Amino acid sequence: MKRLPVYLSICVLSLSLAAAASAGTWGGHNGDIRLTFTEGPEYEHFKQSKPLPKAGVILDLYAVLSGVDQVLFHDEKYMSVGGWELQLQVDGAEWEIMELELPDDSINAGTAKGYMYVGKYSGVKFVDGDAKLARWRIRLLGDPKNVTFSLNPGGLNSCITTDGCPGSGTQALWTGSGAAGLIGVLFSAGYIPAYLNWEDDPPELAAVHGKGEWSDTGLFTKD
């Protein structure tokens, strides 16, 4: 990941994270984060993978924001994602993150395993309605079976300080870009899980998200 000068890093981080957290406007649900073993445009949520000797299973997992309705806020269209908060959770195996790849010129203030508090001033553009937020390279120890990759809403610091978010069941948060002046509104995102080495019939693939759509807020118009 390309590094920014310190003064610009602070600026981007404060714009995309601190400002949104302290003075955020609740935008309701808009989109879901796909946890997928492929970066698209075809997404793979189920995978079978044999362990390597002494290494376990090593795989790439992507976080892609998709299914976002194109809306206008004060006549400005959301063309990109300028900041996001999420916490990756893995159940069914011991795991570690070997590598985290983020879009160029983005800043991640998350230090604990799986946490992301990311800002990118110019934003990650939507391509065919999707925005690729991250790629993890993950190692799962031993011979893992029935592993689920999901998001843990407990990692959303900005939800606590944004009226409308607590109790909404949001699983992740995202905002527009600072360059477009759209960082003040926080949208809720759900997630679509991923499954590794499922031995029985795989679970039904369905999005997990909270209540309250963007259309309920009265803040936006559909593009």
GROMACS .gro file of C-alpha atoms in nm:
model
  223
    1MET     CA    1   0.000   0.000   0.000
    2LYS     CA    2   0.138   0.341  -0.099
    3ARG     CA    3   0.214   0.568   0.195
    4LEU     CA    4   0.107   0.934   0.217
    5PRO     CA    5   0.300   1.219   0.377
    6VAL     CA    6   0.223   1.241   0.748
    7TYR     CA    7   0.032   1.570   0.726
    8LEU     CA    8  -0.189   1.436   0.446
    9SER     CA    9  -0.243   1.108   0.628
   10ILE     CA   10  -0.375   1.294   0.931
   11CYS     CA   11  -0.599   1.505   0.710
   12VAL     CA   12  -0.747   1.205   0.530
   13LEU     CA   13  -0.796   1.010   0.850
   14SER     CA   14  -0.968   1.296   1.030
   15LEU     CA   15  -1.193   1.369   0.735
   16SER     CA   16  -1.299   1.014   0.665
   17LEU     CA   17  -1.316   0.879   1.020
   18ALA     CA   18  -1.309   1.128   1.305
   19ALA     CA   19  -1.536   1.384   1.140
   20ALA     CA   20  -1.789   1.124   1.041
   21ALA     CA   21  -1.781   0.967   1.385
   22SER     CA   22  -1.829   1.290   1.578
   23ALA     CA   23  -2.085   1.458   1.353
   24GLY     CA   24  -2.231   1.176   1.150
   25THR     CA   25  -2.577   1.175   0.996
   26TRP     CA   26  -2.750   0.838   0.981
   27GLY     CA   27  -2.816   0.731   0.622
   28GLY     CA   28  -2.986   0.395   0.680
   29HIS     CA   29  -2.911   0.066   0.505
   30ASN     CA   30  -2.755   0.079   0.158
   31GLY     CA   31  -2.563  -0.218   0.021
   32ASP     CA   32  -2.398  -0.536   0.148
   33ILE     CA   33  -2.034  -0.633   0.183
   34ARG     CA   34  -1.961  -0.957   0.003
   35LEU     CA   35  -1.701  -1.175   0.172
   36THR     CA   36  -1.581  -1.372  -0.126
   37PHE     CA   37  -1.288  -1.586  -0.236
   38THR     CA   38  -1.278  -1.406  -0.573
   39GLU     CA   39  -1.261  -1.034  -0.638
   40GLY     CA   40  -1.532  -1.038  -0.905
   41PRO     CA   41  -1.716  -0.983  -1.123
   42GLU     CA   42  -1.818  -1.345  -1.045
   43TYR     CA   43  -1.820  -1.401  -0.669
   44GLU     CA   44  -1.740  -1.727  -0.492
   45HIS     CA   45  -1.878  -1.763  -0.139
   46PHE     CA   46  -1.807  -2.137  -0.101
   47LYS     CA   47  -1.465  -2.298  -0.122
   48GLN     CA   48  -1.304  -2.637  -0.069
   49SER     CA   49  -0.930  -2.628   0.001
   50LYS     CA   50  -0.692  -2.896   0.126
   51PRO     CA   51  -0.434  -2.792   0.387
   52LEU     CA   52  -0.066  -2.765   0.306
   53PRO     CA   53   0.173  -2.975   0.520
   54LYS     CA   54   0.246  -2.788   0.845
   55ALA     CA   55   0.098  -2.466   0.700
   56GLY     CA   56  -0.275  -2.525   0.708
   57VAL     CA   57  -0.497  -2.353   0.453
   58ILE     CA   58  -0.382  -2.026   0.301
   59LEU     CA   59  -0.638  -1.829   0.103
   60ASP     CA   60  -0.737  -1.485  -0.018
   61LEU     CA   61  -1.062  -1.331   0.102
   62TYR     CA   62  -1.210  -1.012  -0.047
   63ALA     CA   63  -1.448  -0.753   0.093
   64VAL     CA   64  -1.657  -0.597  -0.184
   65LEU     CA   65  -1.938  -0.349  -0.123
   66SER     CA   66  -2.218  -0.431  -0.366
   67GLY     CA   67  -2.590  -0.383  -0.417
   68VAL     CA   68  -2.568  -0.011  -0.341
   69ASP     CA   69  -2.855   0.205  -0.464
   70GLN     CA   70  -2.728   0.512  -0.647
   71VAL     CA   71  -2.869   0.804  -0.449
   72LEU     CA   72  -2.827   1.181  -0.440
   73PHE     CA   73  -2.761   1.388  -0.128
   74HIS     CA   74  -2.793   1.764  -0.177
   75ASP     CA   75  -2.770   1.699  -0.552
   76GLU     CA   76  -2.440   1.512  -0.512
   77LYS     CA   77  -2.421   1.151  -0.628
   78TYR     CA   78  -2.237   0.882  -0.435
   79MET     CA   79  -1.978   0.775  -0.691
   80SER     CA   80  -1.727   0.624  -0.447
   81VAL     CA   81  -1.661   0.502  -0.092
   82GLY     CA   82  -1.442   0.734   0.114
   83GLY     CA   83  -1.440   0.551   0.446
   84TRP     CA   84  -1.557   0.226   0.604
   85GLU     CA   85  -1.562   0.044   0.935
   86LEU     CA   86  -1.588  -0.330   0.978
   87GLN     CA   87  -1.455  -0.620   1.180
   88LEU     CA   88  -1.381  -0.953   1.014
   89GLN     CA   89  -1.478  -1.260   1.216
   90VAL     CA   90  -1.375  -1.620   1.145
   91ASP     CA   91  -1.548  -1.909   1.322
   92GLY     CA   92  -1.445  -2.275   1.310
   93ALA     CA   93  -1.065  -2.251   1.302
   94GLU     CA   94  -0.763  -2.075   1.446
   95TRP     CA   95  -0.660  -1.806   1.200
   96GLU     CA   96  -0.419  -1.526   1.134
   97ILE     CA   97  -0.392  -1.246   0.880
   98MET     CA   98  -0.073  -1.277   0.678
   99GLU     CA   99  -0.138  -0.975   0.455
  100LEU     CA  100  -0.391  -0.695   0.416
  101GLU     CA  101  -0.422  -0.513   0.086
  102LEU     CA  102  -0.618  -0.187   0.071
  103PRO     CA  103  -0.677   0.056  -0.215
  104ASP     CA  104  -0.386   0.291  -0.286
  105ASP     CA  105  -0.360   0.603  -0.067
  106SER     CA  106  -0.596   0.468   0.196
  107ILE     CA  107  -0.530   0.481   0.570
  108ASN     CA  108  -0.630   0.210   0.819
  109ALA     CA  109  -0.652   0.308   1.186
  110GLY     CA  110  -0.755  -0.042   1.289
  111THR     CA  111  -0.480  -0.218   1.481
  112ALA     CA  112  -0.652  -0.528   1.623
  113LYS     CA  113  -0.692  -0.843   1.412
  114GLY     CA  114  -0.969  -0.805   1.157
  115TYR     CA  115  -1.058  -0.444   1.244
  116MET     CA  116  -1.077  -0.178   0.973
  117TYR     CA  117  -1.124   0.195   1.022
  118VAL     CA  118  -1.027   0.304   0.673
  119GLY     CA  119  -1.028   0.639   0.498
  120LYS     CA  120  -0.947   0.726   0.137
  121TYR     CA  121  -0.996   1.093   0.054
  122SER     CA  122  -1.056   1.049  -0.319
  123GLY     CA  123  -1.274   0.743  -0.258
  124VAL     CA  124  -1.289   0.391  -0.401
  125LYS     CA  125  -1.498   0.420  -0.715
  126PHE     CA  126  -1.796   0.196  -0.784
  127VAL     CA  127  -1.732  -0.022  -1.089
  128ASP     CA  128  -2.051  -0.177  -1.223
  129GLY     CA  129  -2.206  -0.103  -0.886
  130ASP     CA  130  -1.932  -0.265  -0.676
  131ALA     CA  131  -1.642  -0.120  -0.475
  132LYS     CA  132  -1.352  -0.346  -0.376
  133LEU     CA  133  -1.256  -0.247  -0.023
  134ALA     CA  134  -0.993  -0.499   0.083
  135ARG     CA  135  -0.813  -0.828   0.030
  136TRP     CA  136  -0.691  -1.039   0.320
  137ARG     CA  137  -0.445  -1.326   0.288
  138ILE     CA  138  -0.546  -1.556   0.571
  139ARG     CA  139  -0.388  -1.869   0.718
  140LEU     CA  140  -0.611  -2.119   0.895
  141LEU     CA  141  -0.426  -2.368   1.112
  142GLY     CA  142  -0.455  -2.746   1.089
  143ASP     CA  143  -0.720  -2.904   0.868
  144PRO     CA  144  -1.012  -2.661   0.906
  145LYS     CA  145  -1.371  -2.773   0.847
  146ASN     CA  146  -1.700  -2.586   0.848
  147VAL     CA  147  -1.540  -2.242   0.866
  148THR     CA  148  -1.754  -1.929   0.842
  149PHE     CA  149  -1.628  -1.581   0.747
  150SER     CA  150  -1.859  -1.303   0.868
  151LEU     CA  151  -1.858  -0.951   1.013
  152ASN     CA  152  -1.880  -0.865   1.381
  153PRO     CA  153  -2.083  -0.546   1.443
  154GLY     CA  154  -1.906  -0.500   1.775
  155GLY     CA  155  -1.620  -0.330   1.593
  156LEU     CA  156  -1.820  -0.026   1.478
  157ASN     CA  157  -1.700   0.267   1.689
  158SER     CA  158  -1.884   0.531   1.486
  159CYS     CA  159  -2.218   0.359   1.538
  160ILE     CA  160  -2.210   0.449   1.907
  161THR     CA  161  -2.190   0.823   1.835
  162THR     CA  162  -2.436   0.840   1.543
  163ASP     CA  163  -2.804   0.888   1.624
  164GLY     CA  164  -3.011   0.619   1.455
  165CYS     CA  165  -2.734   0.360   1.439
  166PRO     CA  166  -2.746   0.201   1.787
  167GLY     CA  167  -3.005  -0.074   1.787
  168SER     CA  168  -3.036  -0.076   1.409
  169GLY     CA  169  -2.848  -0.405   1.367
  170THR     CA  170  -2.597  -0.261   1.122
  171GLN     CA  171  -2.306  -0.493   1.041
  172ALA     CA  172  -2.067  -0.241   0.880
  173LEU     CA  173  -2.051   0.130   0.801
  174TRP     CA  174  -1.947   0.330   0.498
  175THR     CA  175  -1.944   0.692   0.389
  176GLY     CA  176  -1.878   0.892   0.073
  177SER     CA  177  -1.552   1.058  -0.025
  178GLY     CA  178  -1.404   1.369   0.127
  179ALA     CA  179  -1.320   1.495  -0.222
  180ALA     CA  180  -1.693   1.498  -0.306
  181GLY     CA  181  -1.790   1.647   0.030
  182LEU     CA  182  -1.996   1.340   0.122
  183ILE     CA  183  -1.827   1.216   0.437
  184GLY     CA  184  -2.095   1.342   0.677
  185VAL     CA  185  -2.348   1.066   0.612
  186LEU     CA  186  -2.293   0.713   0.743
  187PHE     CA  187  -2.464   0.429   0.561
  188SER     CA  188  -2.530   0.089   0.713
  189ALA     CA  189  -2.411  -0.214   0.520
  190GLY     CA  190  -2.495  -0.578   0.570
  191TYR     CA  191  -2.275  -0.867   0.468
  192ILE     CA  192  -2.291  -1.188   0.267
  193PRO     CA  193  -2.080  -1.456   0.441
  194ALA     CA  194  -1.827  -1.698   0.297
  195TYR     CA  195  -1.783  -2.066   0.385
  196LEU     CA  196  -1.477  -2.292   0.371
  197ASN     CA  197  -1.466  -2.674   0.363
  198TRP     CA  198  -1.829  -2.726   0.455
  199GLU     CA  199  -1.884  -3.099   0.510
  200ASP     CA  200  -2.264  -3.117   0.514
  201ASP     CA  201  -2.514  -2.925   0.306
  202PRO     CA  202  -2.383  -2.568   0.296
  203PRO     CA  203  -2.585  -2.299   0.473
  204GLU     CA  204  -2.825  -2.090   0.273
  205LEU     CA  205  -2.643  -1.793   0.123
  206ALA     CA  206  -2.829  -1.485   0.243
  207ALA     CA  207  -2.734  -1.131   0.335
  208VAL     CA  208  -2.729  -1.036   0.704
  209HIS     CA  209  -2.824  -0.675   0.766
  210GLY     CA  210  -3.012  -0.447   1.001
  211LYS     CA  211  -3.331  -0.248   0.975
  212GLY     CA  212  -3.402   0.096   0.836
  213GLU     CA  213  -3.346   0.164   0.465
  214TRP     CA  214  -3.194   0.478   0.318
  215SER     CA  215  -3.536   0.559   0.173
  216ASP     CA  216  -3.681   0.582   0.526
  217THR     CA  217  -3.459   0.877   0.621
  218GLY     CA  218  -3.599   1.134   0.376
  219LEU     CA  219  -3.246   1.258   0.306
  220PHE     CA  220  -3.194   1.117  -0.043
  221THR     CA  221  -3.340   1.098  -0.388
  222LYS     CA  222  -3.286   0.805  -0.623
  223ASP     CA  223  -3.057   0.880  -0.916
   0.00000   0.00000   0.00000
